[in-house]
Amino acid sequence: MKRVALAAALLAAAPLTIGAGQNWLATVTANGTGHRIGNPAAKVKLTEYVSYTCPHCAAFTKEAEGAIQIAYIQPGKVNVEIRNLIRDPIDLTVAMLADCPPMSRFPQNHTAFLANQDSWIGPLTKSTAAQQARWKQPTLAGRKAIASDFELYDIMERRGYSRVDVDRCLANETLMKQIAESSDKDWAKPGIEGTPSFAINGVIMPGTHSWQGLQTQLQDFVKNAK
């Protein structure tokens, strides 16, 4: 889905060997633009450009995440990077919460928001003008209002985070700017037209916005990488 202009207004390793006991699903790194999951030495690098308020991204996560983890990440064949394409203030707030430390929790935080999107996204289409005005404030108060109205505090509590932990994450202005600026750059890339979008080994897959479209492309890259 296409974004609602926001980011600009918000203000602006040594290779590892695949071993029988290696849990690549638990290998998580941050690179300043997103989070990488899996074998850093994998010959195939998949980049997922996602938005937490995009229903197509939620559908992709439900349909594809398990298959990608089992067939590609865990065997060490594919390294997956998750990058944010910010569409609105709610999206940005959730992206900041998914990034709450420790870094090892990112994959589960990410999945908790996307796979269960329909359980918290409701206020986006049922909000009052006053609520929308609060959400649009590019401030900690605005992000706290979003976390409260969308019951994101409850989601994070179930993930093991206290309200103090959540507010600390929401107060991270450096992270907020980093996510927004990275998103701006990615939206400007040729071939990025909506969410979700994908790149394999740095090559954008134009017109591919679903697991049905990506599955064959990913299979071909892995096959040719042998």
mmCIF file with all atom_site columns, C-alpha atoms in Angstrom:
data_model
loop_
_atom_site.group_PDB
_atom_site.id
_atom_site.type_symbol
_atom_site.label_atom_id
_atom_site.label_alt_id
_atom_site.label_comp_id
_atom_site.label_asym_id
_atom_site.label_entity_id
_atom_site.label_seq_id
_atom_site.pdbx_PDB_ins_code
_atom_site.Cartn_x
_atom_site.Cartn_y
_atom_site.Cartn_z
_atom_site.occupancy
_atom_site.B_iso_or_equiv
_atom_site.pdbx_formal_charge
_atom_site.auth_seq_id
_atom_site.auth_comp_id
_atom_site.auth_asym_id
_atom_site.auth_atom_id
_atom_site.pdbx_PDB_model_num
ATOM 1   C CA . MET A 1 1   ? 0.000   0.000   0.000  1.00 0.00 ? 1   MET A CA 1
ATOM 2   C CA . LYS A 1 2   ? 1.156   3.561   -0.650 1.00 0.00 ? 2   LYS A CA 1
ATOM 3   C CA . ARG A 1 3   ? 2.270   5.773   2.215  1.00 0.00 ? 3   ARG A CA 1
ATOM 4   C CA . VAL A 1 4   ? 0.727   8.892   3.684  1.00 0.00 ? 4   VAL A CA 1
ATOM 5   C CA . ALA A 1 5   ? 3.524   11.482  3.562  1.00 0.00 ? 5   ALA A CA 1
ATOM 6   C CA . LEU A 1 6   ? 5.031   11.700  7.001  1.00 0.00 ? 6   LEU A CA 1
ATOM 7   C CA . ALA A 1 7   ? 8.717   11.095  7.562  1.00 0.00 ? 7   ALA A CA 1
ATOM 8   C CA . ALA A 1 8   ? 9.883   14.503  6.392  1.00 0.00 ? 8   ALA A CA 1
ATOM 9   C CA . ALA A 1 9   ? 7.377   16.211  8.651  1.00 0.00 ? 9   ALA A CA 1
ATOM 10  C CA . LEU A 1 10  ? 8.438   14.183  11.644 1.00 0.00 ? 10  LEU A CA 1
ATOM 11  C CA . LEU A 1 11  ? 11.873  15.629  11.240 1.00 0.00 ? 11  LEU A CA 1
ATOM 12  C CA . ALA A 1 12  ? 13.636  15.564  9.730  1.00 0.00 ? 12  ALA A CA 1
ATOM 13  C CA . ALA A 1 13  ? 31.607  -9.440  11.053 1.00 0.00 ? 13  ALA A CA 1
ATOM 14  C CA . ALA A 1 14  ? 33.305  -12.358 10.380 1.00 0.00 ? 14  ALA A CA 1
ATOM 15  C CA . PRO A 1 15  ? 31.428  -14.903 8.207  1.00 0.00 ? 15  PRO A CA 1
ATOM 16  C CA . LEU A 1 16  ? 29.820  -17.681 10.202 1.00 0.00 ? 16  LEU A CA 1
ATOM 17  C CA . THR A 1 17  ? 29.777  -21.305 9.188  1.00 0.00 ? 17  THR A CA 1
ATOM 18  C CA . ILE A 1 18  ? 26.483  -23.151 8.987  1.00 0.00 ? 18  ILE A CA 1
ATOM 19  C CA . GLY A 1 19  ? 26.545  -25.756 11.711 1.00 0.00 ? 19  GLY A CA 1
ATOM 20  C CA . ALA A 1 20  ? 24.076  -28.353 12.811 1.00 0.00 ? 20  ALA A CA 1
ATOM 21  C CA . GLY A 1 21  ? 23.564  -26.596 16.136 1.00 0.00 ? 21  GLY A CA 1
ATOM 22  C CA . GLN A 1 22  ? 23.421  -23.023 14.851 1.00 0.00 ? 22  GLN A CA 1
ATOM 23  C CA . ASN A 1 23  ? 20.078  -21.283 15.403 1.00 0.00 ? 23  ASN A CA 1
ATOM 24  C CA . TRP A 1 24  ? 20.093  -18.717 12.628 1.00 0.00 ? 24  TRP A CA 1
ATOM 25  C CA . LEU A 1 25  ? 16.612  -17.542 13.613 1.00 0.00 ? 25  LEU A CA 1
ATOM 26  C CA . ALA A 1 26  ? 18.173  -16.144 16.791 1.00 0.00 ? 26  ALA A CA 1
ATOM 27  C CA . THR A 1 27  ? 20.988  -14.350 14.943 1.00 0.00 ? 27  THR A CA 1
ATOM 28  C CA . VAL A 1 28  ? 19.871  -10.718 14.802 1.00 0.00 ? 28  VAL A CA 1
ATOM 29  C CA . THR A 1 29  ? 21.889  -7.621  13.938 1.00 0.00 ? 29  THR A CA 1
ATOM 30  C CA . ALA A 1 30  ? 21.038  -3.966  13.300 1.00 0.00 ? 30  ALA A CA 1
ATOM 31  C CA . ASN A 1 31  ? 22.745  -2.060  10.510 1.00 0.00 ? 31  ASN A CA 1
ATOM 32  C CA . GLY A 1 32  ? 21.324  1.453   10.844 1.00 0.00 ? 32  GLY A CA 1
ATOM 33  C CA . THR A 1 33  ? 18.626  0.930   8.222  1.00 0.00 ? 33  THR A CA 1
ATOM 34  C CA . GLY A 1 34  ? 16.906  -2.184  9.534  1.00 0.00 ? 34  GLY A CA 1
ATOM 35  C CA . HIS A 1 35  ? 17.371  -5.527  11.261 1.00 0.00 ? 35  HIS A CA 1
ATOM 36  C CA . ARG A 1 36  ? 19.027  -8.560  9.701  1.00 0.00 ? 36  ARG A CA 1
ATOM 37  C CA . ILE A 1 37  ? 17.998  -12.053 10.733 1.00 0.00 ? 37  ILE A CA 1
ATOM 38  C CA . GLY A 1 38  ? 19.936  -15.189 9.868  1.00 0.00 ? 38  GLY A CA 1
ATOM 39  C CA . ASN A 1 39  ? 23.295  -16.289 8.539  1.00 0.00 ? 39  ASN A CA 1
ATOM 40  C CA . PRO A 1 40  ? 25.305  -13.161 7.612  1.00 0.00 ? 40  PRO A CA 1
ATOM 41  C CA . ALA A 1 41  ? 27.317  -15.272 5.159  1.00 0.00 ? 41  ALA A CA 1
ATOM 42  C CA . ALA A 1 42  ? 24.228  -16.489 3.281  1.00 0.00 ? 42  ALA A CA 1
ATOM 43  C CA . LYS A 1 43  ? 24.575  -16.041 -0.479 1.00 0.00 ? 43  LYS A CA 1
ATOM 44  C CA . VAL A 1 44  ? 21.021  -14.768 -0.781 1.00 0.00 ? 44  VAL A CA 1
ATOM 45  C CA . LYS A 1 45  ? 19.956  -11.567 0.986  1.00 0.00 ? 45  LYS A CA 1
ATOM 46  C CA . LEU A 1 46  ? 16.227  -10.832 1.096  1.00 0.00 ? 46  LEU A CA 1
ATOM 47  C CA . THR A 1 47  ? 15.067  -7.339  2.080  1.00 0.00 ? 47  THR A CA 1
ATOM 48  C CA . GLU A 1 48  ? 11.470  -6.884  3.176  1.00 0.00 ? 48  GLU A CA 1
ATOM 49  C CA . TYR A 1 49  ? 10.169  -3.293  3.051  1.00 0.00 ? 49  TYR A CA 1
ATOM 50  C CA . VAL A 1 50  ? 7.140   -3.211  5.332  1.00 0.00 ? 50  VAL A CA 1
ATOM 51  C CA . SER A 1 51  ? 4.649   -0.969  7.094  1.00 0.00 ? 51  SER A CA 1
ATOM 52  C CA . TYR A 1 52  ? 3.003   -1.975  10.350 1.00 0.00 ? 52  TYR A CA 1
ATOM 53  C CA . THR A 1 53  ? -0.316  -0.356  9.351  1.00 0.00 ? 53  THR A CA 1
ATOM 54  C CA . CYS A 1 54  ? -0.398  -2.023  5.922  1.00 0.00 ? 54  CYS A CA 1
ATOM 55  C CA . PRO A 1 55  ? -2.938  -4.900  5.753  1.00 0.00 ? 55  PRO A CA 1
ATOM 56  C CA . HIS A 1 56  ? -1.042  -6.479  2.845  1.00 0.00 ? 56  HIS A CA 1
ATOM 57  C CA . CYS A 1 57  ? 2.085   -6.610  5.039  1.00 0.00 ? 57  CYS A CA 1
ATOM 58  C CA . ALA A 1 58  ? 0.095   -8.344  7.763  1.00 0.00 ? 58  ALA A CA 1
ATOM 59  C CA . ALA A 1 59  ? -1.219  -10.861 5.233  1.00 0.00 ? 59  ALA A CA 1
ATOM 60  C CA . PHE A 1 60  ? 2.308   -11.476 3.945  1.00 0.00 ? 60  PHE A CA 1
ATOM 61  C CA . THR A 1 61  ? 3.604   -12.099 7.473  1.00 0.00 ? 61  THR A CA 1
ATOM 62  C CA . LYS A 1 62  ? 0.857   -14.616 8.226  1.00 0.00 ? 62  LYS A CA 1
ATOM 63  C CA . GLU A 1 63  ? 1.337   -16.457 4.950  1.00 0.00 ? 63  GLU A CA 1
ATOM 64  C CA . ALA A 1 64  ? 5.082   -16.329 4.413  1.00 0.00 ? 64  ALA A CA 1
ATOM 65  C CA . GLU A 1 65  ? 6.983   -15.844 7.659  1.00 0.00 ? 65  GLU A CA 1
ATOM 66  C CA . GLY A 1 66  ? 6.875   -19.470 8.791  1.00 0.00 ? 66  GLY A CA 1
ATOM 67  C CA . ALA A 1 67  ? 7.805   -20.787 5.358  1.00 0.00 ? 67  ALA A CA 1
ATOM 68  C CA . ILE A 1 68  ? 10.740  -18.385 5.031  1.00 0.00 ? 68  ILE A CA 1
ATOM 69  C CA . GLN A 1 69  ? 12.015  -19.217 8.511  1.00 0.00 ? 69  GLN A CA 1
ATOM 70  C CA . ILE A 1 70  ? 11.845  -22.991 8.051  1.00 0.00 ? 70  ILE A CA 1
ATOM 71  C CA . ALA A 1 71  ? 13.011  -23.294 4.438  1.00 0.00 ? 71  ALA A CA 1
ATOM 72  C CA . TYR A 1 72  ? 15.494  -20.443 4.168  1.00 0.00 ? 72  TYR A CA 1
ATOM 73  C CA . ILE A 1 73  ? 16.599  -18.720 7.388  1.00 0.00 ? 73  ILE A CA 1
ATOM 74  C CA . GLN A 1 74  ? 17.114  -21.660 9.732  1.00 0.00 ? 74  GLN A CA 1
ATOM 75  C CA . PRO A 1 75  ? 19.148  -23.689 7.178  1.00 0.00 ? 75  PRO A CA 1
ATOM 76  C CA . GLY A 1 76  ? 21.379  -20.630 6.676  1.00 0.00 ? 76  GLY A CA 1
ATOM 77  C CA . LYS A 1 77  ? 20.440  -20.202 3.015  1.00 0.00 ? 77  LYS A CA 1
ATOM 78  C CA . VAL A 1 78  ? 18.937  -16.709 3.247  1.00 0.00 ? 78  VAL A CA 1
ATOM 79  C CA . ASN A 1 79  ? 19.602  -13.649 5.383  1.00 0.00 ? 79  ASN A CA 1
ATOM 80  C CA . VAL A 1 80  ? 16.502  -11.475 5.800  1.00 0.00 ? 80  VAL A CA 1
ATOM 81  C CA . GLU A 1 81  ? 16.521  -7.741  6.465  1.00 0.00 ? 81  GLU A CA 1
ATOM 82  C CA . ILE A 1 82  ? 13.391  -5.983  7.744  1.00 0.00 ? 82  ILE A CA 1
ATOM 83  C CA . ARG A 1 83  ? 13.156  -2.302  6.782  1.00 0.00 ? 83  ARG A CA 1
ATOM 84  C CA . ASN A 1 84  ? 10.409  0.191   7.546  1.00 0.00 ? 84  ASN A CA 1
ATOM 85  C CA . LEU A 1 85  ? 8.451   2.105   4.928  1.00 0.00 ? 85  LEU A CA 1
ATOM 86  C CA . ILE A 1 86  ? 6.627   4.585   7.157  1.00 0.00 ? 86  ILE A CA 1
ATOM 87  C CA . ARG A 1 87  ? 3.109   5.535   6.066  1.00 0.00 ? 87  ARG A CA 1
ATOM 88  C CA . ASP A 1 88  ? 1.676   7.373   9.091  1.00 0.00 ? 88  ASP A CA 1
ATOM 89  C CA . PRO A 1 89  ? 2.377   8.290   12.745 1.00 0.00 ? 89  PRO A CA 1
ATOM 90  C CA . ILE A 1 90  ? 0.912   5.022   14.018 1.00 0.00 ? 90  ILE A CA 1
ATOM 91  C CA . ASP A 1 91  ? 3.276   3.084   11.788 1.00 0.00 ? 91  ASP A CA 1
ATOM 92  C CA . LEU A 1 92  ? 6.249   5.044   13.123 1.00 0.00 ? 92  LEU A CA 1
ATOM 93  C CA . THR A 1 93  ? 5.217   4.481   16.735 1.00 0.00 ? 93  THR A CA 1
ATOM 94  C CA . VAL A 1 94  ? 4.889   0.729   16.233 1.00 0.00 ? 94  VAL A CA 1
ATOM 95  C CA . ALA A 1 95  ? 8.243   0.620   14.433 1.00 0.00 ? 95  ALA A CA 1
ATOM 96  C CA . MET A 1 96  ? 9.860   2.245   17.463 1.00 0.00 ? 96  MET A CA 1
ATOM 97  C CA . LEU A 1 97  ? 8.248   -0.310  19.783 1.00 0.00 ? 97  LEU A CA 1
ATOM 98  C CA . ALA A 1 98  ? 9.321   -3.243  17.621 1.00 0.00 ? 98  ALA A CA 1
ATOM 99  C CA . ASP A 1 99  ? 12.854  -1.898  18.019 1.00 0.00 ? 99  ASP A CA 1
ATOM 100 C CA . CYS A 1 100 ? 12.703  -1.902  21.834 1.00 0.00 ? 100 CYS A CA 1
ATOM 101 C CA . PRO A 1 101 ? 15.805  -3.603  23.248 1.00 0.00 ? 101 PRO A CA 1
ATOM 102 C CA . PRO A 1 102 ? 17.197  -6.102  23.608 1.00 0.00 ? 102 PRO A CA 1
ATOM 103 C CA . MET A 1 103 ? 17.858  -6.539  19.897 1.00 0.00 ? 103 MET A CA 1
ATOM 104 C CA . SER A 1 104 ? 17.278  -10.282 20.182 1.00 0.00 ? 104 SER A CA 1
ATOM 105 C CA . ARG A 1 105 ? 13.570  -9.607  20.742 1.00 0.00 ? 105 ARG A CA 1
ATOM 106 C CA . PHE A 1 106 ? 13.079  -7.736  17.475 1.00 0.00 ? 106 PHE A CA 1
ATOM 107 C CA . PRO A 1 107 ? 11.861  -10.695 15.354 1.00 0.00 ? 107 PRO A CA 1
ATOM 108 C CA . GLN A 1 108 ? 9.192   -11.609 17.909 1.00 0.00 ? 108 GLN A CA 1
ATOM 109 C CA . ASN A 1 109 ? 8.183   -7.960  18.451 1.00 0.00 ? 109 ASN A CA 1
ATOM 110 C CA . HIS A 1 110 ? 7.884   -7.518  14.689 1.00 0.00 ? 110 HIS A CA 1
ATOM 111 C CA . THR A 1 111 ? 5.702   -10.602 14.340 1.00 0.00 ? 111 THR A CA 1
ATOM 112 C CA . ALA A 1 112 ? 3.551   -9.698  17.349 1.00 0.00 ? 112 ALA A CA 1
ATOM 113 C CA . PHE A 1 113 ? 2.471   -6.458  15.672 1.00 0.00 ? 113 PHE A CA 1
ATOM 114 C CA . LEU A 1 114 ? 2.036   -7.658  12.084 1.00 0.00 ? 114 LEU A CA 1
ATOM 115 C CA . ALA A 1 115 ? 0.589   -11.135 12.609 1.00 0.00 ? 115 ALA A CA 1
ATOM 116 C CA . ASN A 1 116 ? -1.933  -9.711  15.088 1.00 0.00 ? 116 ASN A CA 1
ATOM 117 C CA . GLN A 1 117 ? -2.560  -6.419  13.298 1.00 0.00 ? 117 GLN A CA 1
ATOM 118 C CA . ASP A 1 118 ? -6.324  -6.890  13.161 1.00 0.00 ? 118 ASP A CA 1
ATOM 119 C CA . SER A 1 119 ? -6.469  -6.988  16.973 1.00 0.00 ? 119 SER A CA 1
ATOM 120 C CA . TRP A 1 120 ? -5.100  -3.445  17.445 1.00 0.00 ? 120 TRP A CA 1
ATOM 121 C CA . ILE A 1 121 ? -5.553  -1.508  14.176 1.00 0.00 ? 121 ILE A CA 1
ATOM 122 C CA . GLY A 1 122 ? -9.263  -0.726  14.705 1.00 0.00 ? 122 GLY A CA 1
ATOM 123 C CA . PRO A 1 123 ? -8.920  2.863   16.014 1.00 0.00 ? 123 PRO A CA 1
ATOM 124 C CA . LEU A 1 124 ? -7.263  3.884   12.741 1.00 0.00 ? 124 LEU A CA 1
ATOM 125 C CA . THR A 1 125 ? -10.654 3.864   10.992 1.00 0.00 ? 125 THR A CA 1
ATOM 126 C CA . LYS A 1 126 ? -12.836 4.671   14.006 1.00 0.00 ? 126 LYS A CA 1
ATOM 127 C CA . SER A 1 127 ? -11.020 7.649   15.440 1.00 0.00 ? 127 SER A CA 1
ATOM 128 C CA . THR A 1 128 ? -12.306 11.114  16.248 1.00 0.00 ? 128 THR A CA 1
ATOM 129 C CA . ALA A 1 129 ? -10.826 14.300  14.830 1.00 0.00 ? 129 ALA A CA 1
ATOM 130 C CA . ALA A 1 130 ? -9.392  15.054  18.266 1.00 0.00 ? 130 ALA A CA 1
ATOM 131 C CA . GLN A 1 131 ? -7.637  11.682  18.411 1.00 0.00 ? 131 GLN A CA 1
ATOM 132 C CA . GLN A 1 132 ? -6.165  12.135  14.944 1.00 0.00 ? 132 GLN A CA 1
ATOM 133 C CA . ALA A 1 133 ? -4.861  15.563  15.942 1.00 0.00 ? 133 ALA A CA 1
ATOM 134 C CA . ARG A 1 134 ? -3.084  14.049  18.951 1.00 0.00 ? 134 ARG A CA 1
ATOM 135 C CA . TRP A 1 135 ? -1.573  11.267  16.851 1.00 0.00 ? 135 TRP A CA 1
ATOM 136 C CA . LYS A 1 136 ? -0.123  13.725  14.358 1.00 0.00 ? 136 LYS A CA 1
ATOM 137 C CA . GLN A 1 137 ? 1.949   15.505  16.997 1.00 0.00 ? 137 GLN A CA 1
ATOM 138 C CA . PRO A 1 138 ? 5.610   14.591  16.248 1.00 0.00 ? 138 PRO A CA 1
ATOM 139 C CA . THR A 1 139 ? 6.312   14.453  19.969 1.00 0.00 ? 139 THR A CA 1
ATOM 140 C CA . LEU A 1 140 ? 6.589   11.937  22.788 1.00 0.00 ? 140 LEU A CA 1
ATOM 141 C CA . ALA A 1 141 ? 3.099   12.963  23.893 1.00 0.00 ? 141 ALA A CA 1
ATOM 142 C CA . GLY A 1 142 ? 1.754   12.096  20.447 1.00 0.00 ? 142 GLY A CA 1
ATOM 143 C CA . ARG A 1 143 ? 3.432   8.696   20.458 1.00 0.00 ? 143 ARG A CA 1
ATOM 144 C CA . LYS A 1 144 ? 2.146   7.961   23.973 1.00 0.00 ? 144 LYS A CA 1
ATOM 145 C CA . ALA A 1 145 ? -1.378  8.846   22.816 1.00 0.00 ? 145 ALA A CA 1
ATOM 146 C CA . ILE A 1 146 ? -1.030  6.350   19.977 1.00 0.00 ? 146 ILE A CA 1
ATOM 147 C CA . ALA A 1 147 ? 0.309   3.664   22.315 1.00 0.00 ? 147 ALA A CA 1
ATOM 148 C CA . SER A 1 148 ? -2.666  4.217   24.612 1.00 0.00 ? 148 SER A CA 1
ATOM 149 C CA . ASP A 1 149 ? -5.431  4.490   21.990 1.00 0.00 ? 149 ASP A CA 1
ATOM 150 C CA . PHE A 1 150 ? -4.229  1.422   20.062 1.00 0.00 ? 150 PHE A CA 1
ATOM 151 C CA . GLU A 1 151 ? -3.557  -0.586  23.261 1.00 0.00 ? 151 GLU A CA 1
ATOM 152 C CA . LEU A 1 152 ? 0.076   -1.000  22.284 1.00 0.00 ? 152 LEU A CA 1
ATOM 153 C CA . TYR A 1 153 ? 1.057   -0.840  25.941 1.00 0.00 ? 153 TYR A CA 1
ATOM 154 C CA . ASP A 1 154 ? -0.905  -4.053  26.480 1.00 0.00 ? 154 ASP A CA 1
ATOM 155 C CA . ILE A 1 155 ? 0.800   -5.787  23.551 1.00 0.00 ? 155 ILE A CA 1
ATOM 156 C CA . MET A 1 156 ? 4.210   -4.812  24.854 1.00 0.00 ? 156 MET A CA 1
ATOM 157 C CA . GLU A 1 157 ? 3.326   -5.889  28.379 1.00 0.00 ? 157 GLU A CA 1
ATOM 158 C CA . ARG A 1 158 ? 2.521   -9.359  27.045 1.00 0.00 ? 158 ARG A CA 1
ATOM 159 C CA . ARG A 1 159 ? 5.947   -9.262  25.409 1.00 0.00 ? 159 ARG A CA 1
ATOM 160 C CA . GLY A 1 160 ? 7.561   -8.651  28.803 1.00 0.00 ? 160 GLY A CA 1
ATOM 161 C CA . TYR A 1 161 ? 7.939   -4.839  28.700 1.00 0.00 ? 161 TYR A CA 1
ATOM 162 C CA . SER A 1 162 ? 6.753   -2.538  31.483 1.00 0.00 ? 162 SER A CA 1
ATOM 163 C CA . ARG A 1 163 ? 5.093   0.806   30.790 1.00 0.00 ? 163 ARG A CA 1
ATOM 164 C CA . VAL A 1 164 ? 8.340   2.482   31.823 1.00 0.00 ? 164 VAL A CA 1
ATOM 165 C CA . ASP A 1 165 ? 10.201  0.358   29.263 1.00 0.00 ? 165 ASP A CA 1
ATOM 166 C CA . VAL A 1 166 ? 7.730   1.317   26.539 1.00 0.00 ? 166 VAL A CA 1
ATOM 167 C CA . ASP A 1 167 ? 7.875   5.023   27.329 1.00 0.00 ? 167 ASP A CA 1
ATOM 168 C CA . ARG A 1 168 ? 11.668  4.857   27.258 1.00 0.00 ? 168 ARG A CA 1
ATOM 169 C CA . CYS A 1 169 ? 11.529  3.393   23.759 1.00 0.00 ? 169 CYS A CA 1
ATOM 170 C CA . LEU A 1 170 ? 9.005   6.006   22.618 1.00 0.00 ? 170 LEU A CA 1
ATOM 171 C CA . ALA A 1 171 ? 11.235  8.772   23.976 1.00 0.00 ? 171 ALA A CA 1
ATOM 172 C CA . ASN A 1 172 ? 14.177  7.727   21.779 1.00 0.00 ? 172 ASN A CA 1
ATOM 173 C CA . GLU A 1 173 ? 14.331  10.715  19.431 1.00 0.00 ? 173 GLU A CA 1
ATOM 174 C CA . THR A 1 174 ? 17.497  9.428   17.764 1.00 0.00 ? 174 THR A CA 1
ATOM 175 C CA . LEU A 1 175 ? 15.753  6.195   16.820 1.00 0.00 ? 175 LEU A CA 1
ATOM 176 C CA . MET A 1 176 ? 12.674  8.076   15.606 1.00 0.00 ? 176 MET A CA 1
ATOM 177 C CA . LYS A 1 177 ? 14.742  10.242  13.279 1.00 0.00 ? 177 LYS A CA 1
ATOM 178 C CA . GLN A 1 178 ? 16.763  7.254   12.069 1.00 0.00 ? 178 GLN A CA 1
ATOM 179 C CA . ILE A 1 179 ? 13.650  5.285   11.147 1.00 0.00 ? 179 ILE A CA 1
ATOM 180 C CA . ALA A 1 180 ? 12.007  8.275   9.441  1.00 0.00 ? 180 ALA A CA 1
ATOM 181 C CA . GLU A 1 181 ? 15.086  9.254   7.454  1.00 0.00 ? 181 GLU A CA 1
ATOM 182 C CA . SER A 1 182 ? 15.810  5.674   6.359  1.00 0.00 ? 182 SER A CA 1
ATOM 183 C CA . SER A 1 183 ? 12.189  5.332   5.283  1.00 0.00 ? 183 SER A CA 1
ATOM 184 C CA . ASP A 1 184 ? 12.387  8.522   3.205  1.00 0.00 ? 184 ASP A CA 1
ATOM 185 C CA . LYS A 1 185 ? 15.432  7.193   1.360  1.00 0.00 ? 185 LYS A CA 1
ATOM 186 C CA . ASP A 1 186 ? 13.822  3.819   0.710  1.00 0.00 ? 186 ASP A CA 1
ATOM 187 C CA . TRP A 1 187 ? 10.568  5.342   -0.572 1.00 0.00 ? 187 TRP A CA 1
ATOM 188 C CA . ALA A 1 188 ? 12.675  7.249   -3.122 1.00 0.00 ? 188 ALA A CA 1
ATOM 189 C CA . LYS A 1 189 ? 14.240  4.092   -4.574 1.00 0.00 ? 189 LYS A CA 1
ATOM 190 C CA . PRO A 1 190 ? 13.144  3.186   -8.133 1.00 0.00 ? 190 PRO A CA 1
ATOM 191 C CA . GLY A 1 191 ? 10.783  0.225   -8.018 1.00 0.00 ? 191 GLY A CA 1
ATOM 192 C CA . ILE A 1 192 ? 9.491   0.909   -4.494 1.00 0.00 ? 192 ILE A CA 1
ATOM 193 C CA . GLU A 1 193 ? 5.839   1.691   -5.163 1.00 0.00 ? 193 GLU A CA 1
ATOM 194 C CA . GLY A 1 194 ? 4.013   0.312   -2.148 1.00 0.00 ? 194 GLY A CA 1
ATOM 195 C CA . THR A 1 195 ? 4.106   -2.075  0.773  1.00 0.00 ? 195 THR A CA 1
ATOM 196 C CA . PRO A 1 196 ? 5.226   -4.704  1.130  1.00 0.00 ? 196 PRO A CA 1
ATOM 197 C CA . SER A 1 197 ? 8.071   -4.473  -1.372 1.00 0.00 ? 197 SER A CA 1
ATOM 198 C CA . PHE A 1 198 ? 11.083  -6.744  -1.710 1.00 0.00 ? 198 PHE A CA 1
ATOM 199 C CA . ALA A 1 199 ? 14.688  -6.813  -2.893 1.00 0.00 ? 199 ALA A CA 1
ATOM 200 C CA . ILE A 1 200 ? 16.873  -9.869  -3.384 1.00 0.00 ? 200 ILE A CA 1
ATOM 201 C CA . ASN A 1 201 ? 20.634  -9.335  -3.310 1.00 0.00 ? 201 ASN A CA 1
ATOM 202 C CA . GLY A 1 202 ? 20.036  -5.614  -3.618 1.00 0.00 ? 202 GLY A CA 1
ATOM 203 C CA . VAL A 1 203 ? 17.758  -5.898  -6.658 1.00 0.00 ? 203 VAL A CA 1
ATOM 204 C CA . ILE A 1 204 ? 14.239  -4.512  -6.191 1.00 0.00 ? 204 ILE A CA 1
ATOM 205 C CA . MET A 1 205 ? 11.544  -6.932  -7.379 1.00 0.00 ? 205 MET A CA 1
ATOM 206 C CA . PRO A 1 206 ? 9.186   -4.529  -9.215 1.00 0.00 ? 206 PRO A CA 1
ATOM 207 C CA . GLY A 1 207 ? 5.509   -5.393  -8.952 1.00 0.00 ? 207 GLY A CA 1
ATOM 208 C CA . THR A 1 208 ? 6.094   -8.053  -6.282 1.00 0.00 ? 208 THR A CA 1
ATOM 209 C CA . HIS A 1 209 ? 3.977   -7.349  -3.209 1.00 0.00 ? 209 HIS A CA 1
ATOM 210 C CA . SER A 1 210 ? 2.913   -10.786 -1.983 1.00 0.00 ? 210 SER A CA 1
ATOM 211 C CA . TRP A 1 211 ? 4.274   -14.197 -1.036 1.00 0.00 ? 211 TRP A CA 1
ATOM 212 C CA . GLN A 1 212 ? 2.742   -15.664 -4.173 1.00 0.00 ? 212 GLN A CA 1
ATOM 213 C CA . GLY A 1 213 ? 4.889   -13.371 -6.277 1.00 0.00 ? 213 GLY A CA 1
ATOM 214 C CA . LEU A 1 214 ? 8.023   -13.537 -4.150 1.00 0.00 ? 214 LEU A CA 1
ATOM 215 C CA . GLN A 1 215 ? 8.127   -17.289 -3.550 1.00 0.00 ? 215 GLN A CA 1
ATOM 216 C CA . THR A 1 216 ? 9.257   -18.316 -7.039 1.00 0.00 ? 216 THR A CA 1
ATOM 217 C CA . GLN A 1 217 ? 11.755  -15.455 -7.261 1.00 0.00 ? 217 GLN A CA 1
ATOM 218 C CA . LEU A 1 218 ? 13.327  -16.415 -3.945 1.00 0.00 ? 218 LEU A CA 1
ATOM 219 C CA . GLN A 1 219 ? 13.479  -20.080 -4.933 1.00 0.00 ? 219 GLN A CA 1
ATOM 220 C CA . ASP A 1 220 ? 15.288  -19.165 -8.162 1.00 0.00 ? 220 ASP A CA 1
ATOM 221 C CA . PHE A 1 221 ? 17.896  -17.029 -6.378 1.00 0.00 ? 221 PHE A CA 1
ATOM 222 C CA . VAL A 1 222 ? 18.592  -19.765 -3.832 1.00 0.00 ? 222 VAL A CA 1
ATOM 223 C CA . LYS A 1 223 ? 18.855  -22.411 -6.556 1.00 0.00 ? 223 LYS A CA 1
ATOM 224 C CA . ASN A 1 224 ? 21.267  -20.314 -8.606 1.00 0.00 ? 224 ASN A CA 1
ATOM 225 C CA . ALA A 1 225 ? 23.363  -19.495 -5.535 1.00 0.00 ? 225 ALA A CA 1
ATOM 226 C CA . LYS A 1 226 ? 24.413  -23.118 -5.011 1.00 0.00 ? 226 LYS A CA 1
#
